[in-house]
Coordinates of C-alpha atoms and ligand atoms in Angstrom, one line a residue:
X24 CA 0.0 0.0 0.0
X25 CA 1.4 3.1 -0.6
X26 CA 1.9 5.0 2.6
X27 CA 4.1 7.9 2.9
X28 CA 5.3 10.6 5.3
X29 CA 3.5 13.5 3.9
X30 CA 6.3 15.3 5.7
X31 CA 9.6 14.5 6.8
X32 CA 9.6 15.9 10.5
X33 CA 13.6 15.3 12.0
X34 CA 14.7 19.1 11.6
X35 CA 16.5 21.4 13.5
X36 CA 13.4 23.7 14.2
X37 CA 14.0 26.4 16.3
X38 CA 11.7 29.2 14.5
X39 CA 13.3 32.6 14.2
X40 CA 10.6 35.3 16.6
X41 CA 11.1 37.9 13.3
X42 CA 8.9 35.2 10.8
X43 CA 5.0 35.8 10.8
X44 CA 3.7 32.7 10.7
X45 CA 0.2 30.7 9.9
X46 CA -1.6 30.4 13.0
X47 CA -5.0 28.7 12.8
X48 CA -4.1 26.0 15.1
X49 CA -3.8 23.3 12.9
X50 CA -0.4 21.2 11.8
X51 CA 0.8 21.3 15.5
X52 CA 2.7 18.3 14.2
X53 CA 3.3 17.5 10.6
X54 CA 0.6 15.8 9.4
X55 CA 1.4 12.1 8.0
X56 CA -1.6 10.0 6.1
X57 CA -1.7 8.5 2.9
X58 CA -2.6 10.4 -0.7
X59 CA -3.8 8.6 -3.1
X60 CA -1.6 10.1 -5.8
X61 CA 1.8 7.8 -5.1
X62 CA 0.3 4.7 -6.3
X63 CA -3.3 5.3 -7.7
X64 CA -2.5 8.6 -9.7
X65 CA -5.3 9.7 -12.4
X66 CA -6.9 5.9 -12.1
X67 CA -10.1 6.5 -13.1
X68 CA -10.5 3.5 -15.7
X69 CA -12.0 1.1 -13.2
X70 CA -13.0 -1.8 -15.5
X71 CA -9.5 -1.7 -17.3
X72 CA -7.3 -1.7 -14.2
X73 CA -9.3 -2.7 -11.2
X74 CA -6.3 -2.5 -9.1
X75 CA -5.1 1.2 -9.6
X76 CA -8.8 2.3 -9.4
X77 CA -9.3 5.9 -7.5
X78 CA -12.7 5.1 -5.9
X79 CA -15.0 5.7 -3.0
X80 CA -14.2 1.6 -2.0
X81 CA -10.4 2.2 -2.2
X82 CA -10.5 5.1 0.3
X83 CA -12.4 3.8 2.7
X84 CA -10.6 0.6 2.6
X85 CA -7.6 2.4 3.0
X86 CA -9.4 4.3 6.4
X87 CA -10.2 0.5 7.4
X88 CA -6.5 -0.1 7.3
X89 CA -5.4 2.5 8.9
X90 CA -7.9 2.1 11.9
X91 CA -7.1 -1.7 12.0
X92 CA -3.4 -1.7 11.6
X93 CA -2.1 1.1 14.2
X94 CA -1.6 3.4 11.6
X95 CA -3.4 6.0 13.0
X96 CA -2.4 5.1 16.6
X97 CA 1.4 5.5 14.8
X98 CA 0.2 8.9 13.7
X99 CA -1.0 8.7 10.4
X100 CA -4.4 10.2 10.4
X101 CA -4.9 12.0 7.2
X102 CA -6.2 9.9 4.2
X103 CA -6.0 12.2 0.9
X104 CA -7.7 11.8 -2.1
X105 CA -5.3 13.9 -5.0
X106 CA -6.4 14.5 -8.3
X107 CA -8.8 13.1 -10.8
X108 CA -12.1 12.9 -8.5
X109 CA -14.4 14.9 -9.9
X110 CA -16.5 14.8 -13.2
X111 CA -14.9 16.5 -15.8
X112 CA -17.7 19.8 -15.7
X113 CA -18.8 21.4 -13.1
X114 CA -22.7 21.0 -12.5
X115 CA -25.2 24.1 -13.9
X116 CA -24.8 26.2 -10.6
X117 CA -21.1 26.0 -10.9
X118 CA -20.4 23.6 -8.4
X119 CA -17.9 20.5 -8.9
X120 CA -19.0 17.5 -8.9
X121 CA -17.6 13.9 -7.7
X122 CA -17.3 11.7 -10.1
X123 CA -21.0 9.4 -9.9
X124 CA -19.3 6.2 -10.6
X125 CA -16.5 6.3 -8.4
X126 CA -18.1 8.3 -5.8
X127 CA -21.7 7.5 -6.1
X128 CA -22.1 8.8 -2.4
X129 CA -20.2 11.6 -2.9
X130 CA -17.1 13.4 -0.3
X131 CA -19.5 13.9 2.4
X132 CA -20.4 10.1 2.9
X133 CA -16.5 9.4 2.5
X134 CA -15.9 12.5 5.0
X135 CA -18.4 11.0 7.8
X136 CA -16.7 7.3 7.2
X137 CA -13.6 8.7 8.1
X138 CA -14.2 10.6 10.9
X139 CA -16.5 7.9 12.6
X140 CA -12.9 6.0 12.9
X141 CA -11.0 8.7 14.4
X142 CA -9.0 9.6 11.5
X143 CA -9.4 12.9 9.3
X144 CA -10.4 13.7 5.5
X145 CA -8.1 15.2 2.7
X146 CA -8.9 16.8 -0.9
X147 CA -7.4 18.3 -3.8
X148 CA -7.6 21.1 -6.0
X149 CA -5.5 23.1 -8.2
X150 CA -5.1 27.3 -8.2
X151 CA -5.8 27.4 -12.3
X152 CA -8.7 26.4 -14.2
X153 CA -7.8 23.1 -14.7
X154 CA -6.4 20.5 -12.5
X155 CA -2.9 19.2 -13.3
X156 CA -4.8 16.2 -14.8
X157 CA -7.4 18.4 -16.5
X158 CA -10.5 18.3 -14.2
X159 CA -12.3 21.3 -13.2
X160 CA -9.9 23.7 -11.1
X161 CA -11.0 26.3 -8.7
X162 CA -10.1 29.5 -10.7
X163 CA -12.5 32.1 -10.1
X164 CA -14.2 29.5 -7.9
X165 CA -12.4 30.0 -5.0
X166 CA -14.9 31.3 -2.2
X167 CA -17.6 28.8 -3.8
X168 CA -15.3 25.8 -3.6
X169 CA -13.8 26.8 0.3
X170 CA -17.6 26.6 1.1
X171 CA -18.2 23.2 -0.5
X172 CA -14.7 22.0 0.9
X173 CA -16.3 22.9 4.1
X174 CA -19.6 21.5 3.8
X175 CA -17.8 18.2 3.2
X176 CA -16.2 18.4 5.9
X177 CA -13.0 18.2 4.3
X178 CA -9.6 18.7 7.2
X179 CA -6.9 19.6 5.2
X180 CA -7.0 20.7 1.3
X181 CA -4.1 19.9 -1.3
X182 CA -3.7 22.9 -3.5
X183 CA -1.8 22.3 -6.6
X184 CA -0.3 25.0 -9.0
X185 CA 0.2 22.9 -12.5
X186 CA -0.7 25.9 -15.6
X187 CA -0.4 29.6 -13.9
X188 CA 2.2 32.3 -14.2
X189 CA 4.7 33.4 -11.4
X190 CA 2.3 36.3 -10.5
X191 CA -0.8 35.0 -10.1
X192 CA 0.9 31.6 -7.7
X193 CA 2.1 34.6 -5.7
X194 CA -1.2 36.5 -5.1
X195 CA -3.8 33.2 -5.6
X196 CA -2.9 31.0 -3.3
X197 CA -3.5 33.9 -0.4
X198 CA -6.6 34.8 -1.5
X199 CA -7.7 31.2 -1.6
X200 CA -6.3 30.9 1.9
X201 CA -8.5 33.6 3.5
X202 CA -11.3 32.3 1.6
X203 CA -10.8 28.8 3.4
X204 CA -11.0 31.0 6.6
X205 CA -13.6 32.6 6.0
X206 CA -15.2 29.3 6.1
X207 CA -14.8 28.6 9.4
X208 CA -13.9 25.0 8.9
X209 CA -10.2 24.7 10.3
X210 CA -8.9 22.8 7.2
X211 CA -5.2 22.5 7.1
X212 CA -4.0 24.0 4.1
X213 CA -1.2 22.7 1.8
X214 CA 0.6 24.6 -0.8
X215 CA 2.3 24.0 -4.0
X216 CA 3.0 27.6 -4.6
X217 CA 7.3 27.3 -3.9
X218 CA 7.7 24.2 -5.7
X219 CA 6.4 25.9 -9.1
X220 CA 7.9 29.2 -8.4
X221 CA 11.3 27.2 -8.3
X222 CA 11.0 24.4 -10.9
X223 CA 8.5 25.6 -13.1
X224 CA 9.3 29.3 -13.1
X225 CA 13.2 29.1 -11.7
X226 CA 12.8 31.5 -8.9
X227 CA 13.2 31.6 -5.5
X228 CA 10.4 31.3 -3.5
X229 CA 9.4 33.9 -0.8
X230 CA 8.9 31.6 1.5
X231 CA 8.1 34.4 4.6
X232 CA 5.0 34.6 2.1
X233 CA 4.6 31.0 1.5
X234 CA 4.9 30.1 5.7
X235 CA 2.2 33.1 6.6
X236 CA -0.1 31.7 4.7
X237 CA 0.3 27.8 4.2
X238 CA 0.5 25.1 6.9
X239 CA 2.1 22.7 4.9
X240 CA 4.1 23.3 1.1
X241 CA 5.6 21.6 -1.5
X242 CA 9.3 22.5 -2.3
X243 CA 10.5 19.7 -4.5
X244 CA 9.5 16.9 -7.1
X245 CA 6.9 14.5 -6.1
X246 CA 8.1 11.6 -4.3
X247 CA 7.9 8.5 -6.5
X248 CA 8.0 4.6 -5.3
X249 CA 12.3 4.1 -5.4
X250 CA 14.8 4.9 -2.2
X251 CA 16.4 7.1 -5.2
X252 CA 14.0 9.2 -5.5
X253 CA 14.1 9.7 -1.8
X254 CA 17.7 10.1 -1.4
X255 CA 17.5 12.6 -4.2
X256 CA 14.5 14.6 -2.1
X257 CA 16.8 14.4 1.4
X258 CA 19.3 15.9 -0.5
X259 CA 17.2 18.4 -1.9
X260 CA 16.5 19.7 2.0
X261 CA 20.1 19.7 2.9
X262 CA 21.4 21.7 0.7
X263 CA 18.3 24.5 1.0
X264 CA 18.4 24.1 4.5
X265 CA 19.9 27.8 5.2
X266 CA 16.2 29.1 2.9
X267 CA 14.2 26.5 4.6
X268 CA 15.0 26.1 8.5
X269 CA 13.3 29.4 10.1
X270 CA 9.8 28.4 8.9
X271 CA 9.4 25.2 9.6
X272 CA 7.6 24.7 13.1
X273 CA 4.2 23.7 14.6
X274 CA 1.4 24.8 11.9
X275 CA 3.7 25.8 8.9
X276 CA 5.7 22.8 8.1
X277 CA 8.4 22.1 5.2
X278 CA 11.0 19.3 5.0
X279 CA 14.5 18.5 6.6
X280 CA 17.5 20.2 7.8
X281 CA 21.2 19.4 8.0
X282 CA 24.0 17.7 7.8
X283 CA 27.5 16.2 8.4
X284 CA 29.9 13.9 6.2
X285 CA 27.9 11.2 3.7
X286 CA 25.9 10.6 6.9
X287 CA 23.1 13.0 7.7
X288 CA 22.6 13.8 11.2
X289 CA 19.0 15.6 11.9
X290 CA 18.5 16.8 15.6
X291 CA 14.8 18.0 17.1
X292 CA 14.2 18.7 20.9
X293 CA 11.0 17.5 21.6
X294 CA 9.1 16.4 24.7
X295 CA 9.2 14.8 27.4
X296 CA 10.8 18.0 29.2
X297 CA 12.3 18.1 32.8
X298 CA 10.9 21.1 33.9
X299 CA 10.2 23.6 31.6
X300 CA 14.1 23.6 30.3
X301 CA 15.2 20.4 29.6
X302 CA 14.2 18.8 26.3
X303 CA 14.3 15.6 25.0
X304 CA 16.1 15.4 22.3
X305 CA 16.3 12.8 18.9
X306 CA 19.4 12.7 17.0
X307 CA 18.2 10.7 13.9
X308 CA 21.7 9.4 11.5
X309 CA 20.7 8.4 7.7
X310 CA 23.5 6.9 5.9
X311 CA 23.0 7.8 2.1
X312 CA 25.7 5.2 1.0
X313 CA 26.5 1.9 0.1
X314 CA 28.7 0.3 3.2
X315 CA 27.8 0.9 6.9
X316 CA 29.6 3.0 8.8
X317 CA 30.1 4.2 12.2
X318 CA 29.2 7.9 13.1
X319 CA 30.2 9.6 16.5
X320 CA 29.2 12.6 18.0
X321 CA 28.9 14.7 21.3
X322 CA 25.2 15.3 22.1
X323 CA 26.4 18.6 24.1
X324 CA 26.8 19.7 20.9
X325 CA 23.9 20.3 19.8
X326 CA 22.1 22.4 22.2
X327 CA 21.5 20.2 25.2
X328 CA 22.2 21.4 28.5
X329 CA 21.3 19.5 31.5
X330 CA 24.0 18.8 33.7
X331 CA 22.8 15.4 35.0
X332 CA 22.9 12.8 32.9
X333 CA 20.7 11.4 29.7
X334 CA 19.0 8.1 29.2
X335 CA 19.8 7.1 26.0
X336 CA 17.6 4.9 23.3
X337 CA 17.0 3.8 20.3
X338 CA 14.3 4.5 19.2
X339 CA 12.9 1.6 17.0
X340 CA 14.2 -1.2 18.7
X341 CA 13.3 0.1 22.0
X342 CA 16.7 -1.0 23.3
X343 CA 18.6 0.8 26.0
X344 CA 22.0 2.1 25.4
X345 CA 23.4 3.8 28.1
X346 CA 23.2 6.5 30.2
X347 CA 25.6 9.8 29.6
X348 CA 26.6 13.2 30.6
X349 CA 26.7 15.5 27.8
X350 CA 30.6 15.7 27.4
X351 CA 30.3 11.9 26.7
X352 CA 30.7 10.4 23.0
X353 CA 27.7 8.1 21.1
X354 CA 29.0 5.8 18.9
X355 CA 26.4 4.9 16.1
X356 CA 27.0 1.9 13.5
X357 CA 24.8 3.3 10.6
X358 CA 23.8 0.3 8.1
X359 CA 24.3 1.4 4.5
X360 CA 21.5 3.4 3.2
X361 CA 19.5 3.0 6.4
X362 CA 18.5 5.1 9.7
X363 CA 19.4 4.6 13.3
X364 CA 17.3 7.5 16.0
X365 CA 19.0 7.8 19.2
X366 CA 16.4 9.6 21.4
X367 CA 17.9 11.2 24.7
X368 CA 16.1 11.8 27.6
X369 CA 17.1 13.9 30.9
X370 CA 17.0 12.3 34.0
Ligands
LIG17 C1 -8.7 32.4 10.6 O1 -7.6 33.2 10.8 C2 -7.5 33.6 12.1 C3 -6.4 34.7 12.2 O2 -5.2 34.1 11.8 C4 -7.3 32.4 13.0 O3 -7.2 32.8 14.4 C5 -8.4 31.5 12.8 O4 -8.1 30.3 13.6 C6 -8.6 31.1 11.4 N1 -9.8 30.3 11.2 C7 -9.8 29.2 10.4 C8 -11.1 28.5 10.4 O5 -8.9 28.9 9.7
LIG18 C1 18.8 25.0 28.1 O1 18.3 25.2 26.8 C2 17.0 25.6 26.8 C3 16.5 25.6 25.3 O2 17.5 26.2 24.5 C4 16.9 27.0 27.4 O3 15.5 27.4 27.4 C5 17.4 26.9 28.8 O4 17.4 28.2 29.4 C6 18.8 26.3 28.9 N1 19.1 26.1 30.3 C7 20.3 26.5 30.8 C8 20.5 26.1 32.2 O5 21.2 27.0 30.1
LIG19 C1 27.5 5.4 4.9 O1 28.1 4.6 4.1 C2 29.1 5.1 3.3 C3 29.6 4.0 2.4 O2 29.8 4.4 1.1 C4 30.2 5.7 4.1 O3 31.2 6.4 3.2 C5 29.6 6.7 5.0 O4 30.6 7.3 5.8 C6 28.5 6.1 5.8 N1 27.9 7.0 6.6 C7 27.5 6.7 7.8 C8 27.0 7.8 8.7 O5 27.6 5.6 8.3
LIG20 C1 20.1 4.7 33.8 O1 19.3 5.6 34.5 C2 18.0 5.2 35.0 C3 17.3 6.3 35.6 O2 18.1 6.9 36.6 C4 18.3 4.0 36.0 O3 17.0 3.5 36.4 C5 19.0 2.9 35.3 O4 19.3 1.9 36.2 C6 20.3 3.5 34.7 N1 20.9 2.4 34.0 C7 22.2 2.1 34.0 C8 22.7 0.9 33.2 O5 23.0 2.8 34.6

């Protein structure tokens, strides 16, 4: 099945105070779910290829899984349905309309489904008049389609920016935004806008803009099913780091941060906290290359302070290490193109 982070979250995120951020109290984490996109793209040919069919049964078989197999107890709680859901017109009073084969119940059935288990409801659009795929997009429907987002009860909304010039990304994806507030439906809302500023119109995107009005964007090619593709998206985030670190934090969320040697070493303080100045802190290695290697660092290093001692873990075995005092080194064997997350806690 094809599950995906929707966002890599092991960054270095301390958020500079001078950034105005997105604050509708959504994204306090990055979200993670599943999008249909990755696996089932446009597949709307049901008889001809049963198994890469985009319908109403696929999605809610996918919230079945995700309810039955800890996925959503893991985290995973949005399930997204991308492009390619909607009839190919919109109906006489302008609305679009879900596609009455696939979705003969239509979004709010699928919406109420989800939600019943616990876990939460994803859409798509794009800012032009088309969809990247050619269905109806929500130019010059904006304020009609926020409402009907809304009265589906959709929770976050995939906005894609396939067909429109450098201008308009930079002035339609905020009016769309306050259009979604003005809803009052809290969706999280997830941009395209600096991925086709950069790639599409080689620019570099304003991403103060981007962060004050997104909760979530897209700064790089889409993820496709190979570790190369993924190595080649990790990459991607170190080297922007310096544009990308100071707006990533709860609410507005882009990818990963930085670096060391052909192993990557990504650092986040996170709870549990001993009193209200000691963090926890993960230190997560990745090991882009071909032979395992061993990695050592100082964790006083990187921003920890407490001066008793640290329980070391690791974090997906659940195995102990040891415990250490900051000036102490961590030695890490990193398999070859693999991850190891150390997770230390204060005592
Ligand atoms: C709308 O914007 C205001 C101001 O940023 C924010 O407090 C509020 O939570 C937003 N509401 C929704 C539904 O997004
Ligand atoms: C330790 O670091 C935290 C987070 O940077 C900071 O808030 C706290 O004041 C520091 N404590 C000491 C004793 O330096
Ligand atoms: C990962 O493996 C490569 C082998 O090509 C090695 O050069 C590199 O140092 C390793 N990095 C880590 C962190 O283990
Ligand atoms: C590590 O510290 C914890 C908490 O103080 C303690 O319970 C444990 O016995 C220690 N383990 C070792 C091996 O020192």
């Amino acid at each position: 099945m094809g599950v995906y982070l929707l966002v890599l979250c092991f960054v270095f995120a301390y958020l500079s105070s001078v950034v105005e951020l997105l604050d509708n109290g959504l994204a306090r984490r990055p979200p993670m779910g599943w999008m249909s996109w990755g696996y089932y793209m446009c597949g709307v040919d049901c008889r001809k290829n049963p198994l890469k069919c985009l319908d109403e049964k696929l999605i809610l078989s996918v919230a079945d899984t995700f309810y039955k197999e800890g996925y959503l107890e893991a985290g995973f709680e949005y399930i997204i349905i991308d492009d390619c859901w909607s009839e190919k017109k919109r109906d006489e009073y302008g609305r679009l309309v879900p596609d009455s084969e696939r979705f003969p119940r239509g979004m709010k059935y699928i919406a109420d489904y989800i939600h019943k288990l616990g876990l939460k409801f994803g859409m798509y659009t794009n800012i032009a008049k088309t969809t990247c795929m050619g269905y109806p997009g929500s130019r010059d429907y904006f304020k009609r389609d926020a409402k009907m987002f809304a009265e589906w009860d959709v929770d976050y909304l995939k906005v894609d920016g396939c067909f429109v010039e450098e201008d308009y990304l930079n002035t339609a994806y905020i009016k769309l935004g306050a259009h979604l507030n003005t809803t009052g439906r809290p969706m999280v809302y997830s941009c395209s806008w600096p991925y086709y500023i950069e790639f599409i119109h080689h620019k570099q995107p304003d991403y103060e803009s981007v962060s004050k009005y997104c909760n979530v964007w897209r700064s790089y090619h889409d993820v496709v099913t190979s570790w190369r593709a993924i190595k080649t998206i990790i990459t991607h985030y170190q080297n922007e780091y310096e544009h990308l670190y100071k707006f990533h934090g709860p609410g507005h969320w882009n990818d990963p941060d930085m670096l060391q040697k052909q192993v990557t070493l990504w650092v986040k303080p996170h709870l549990p906290r001993k009193g209200d100045k000691y963090h926890s802190v993960s230190f997560a290695l990745v090991n882009l290359s071909e032979e395992e290697v061993t990695v050592s660092f100082t964790p006083g290093q990187y921003g920890l302070n407490s001066t008793d001692r640290y329980t070391v873990m690791d974090i997906f075995s659940q195995f102990f290490i040891k415990n250490i005092t900051l000036s102490e080194t961590l030695e890490v064997d990193v398999p070859a193109e693999d991850a190891i997350i150390y997770t230390t806690f204060p005592l």
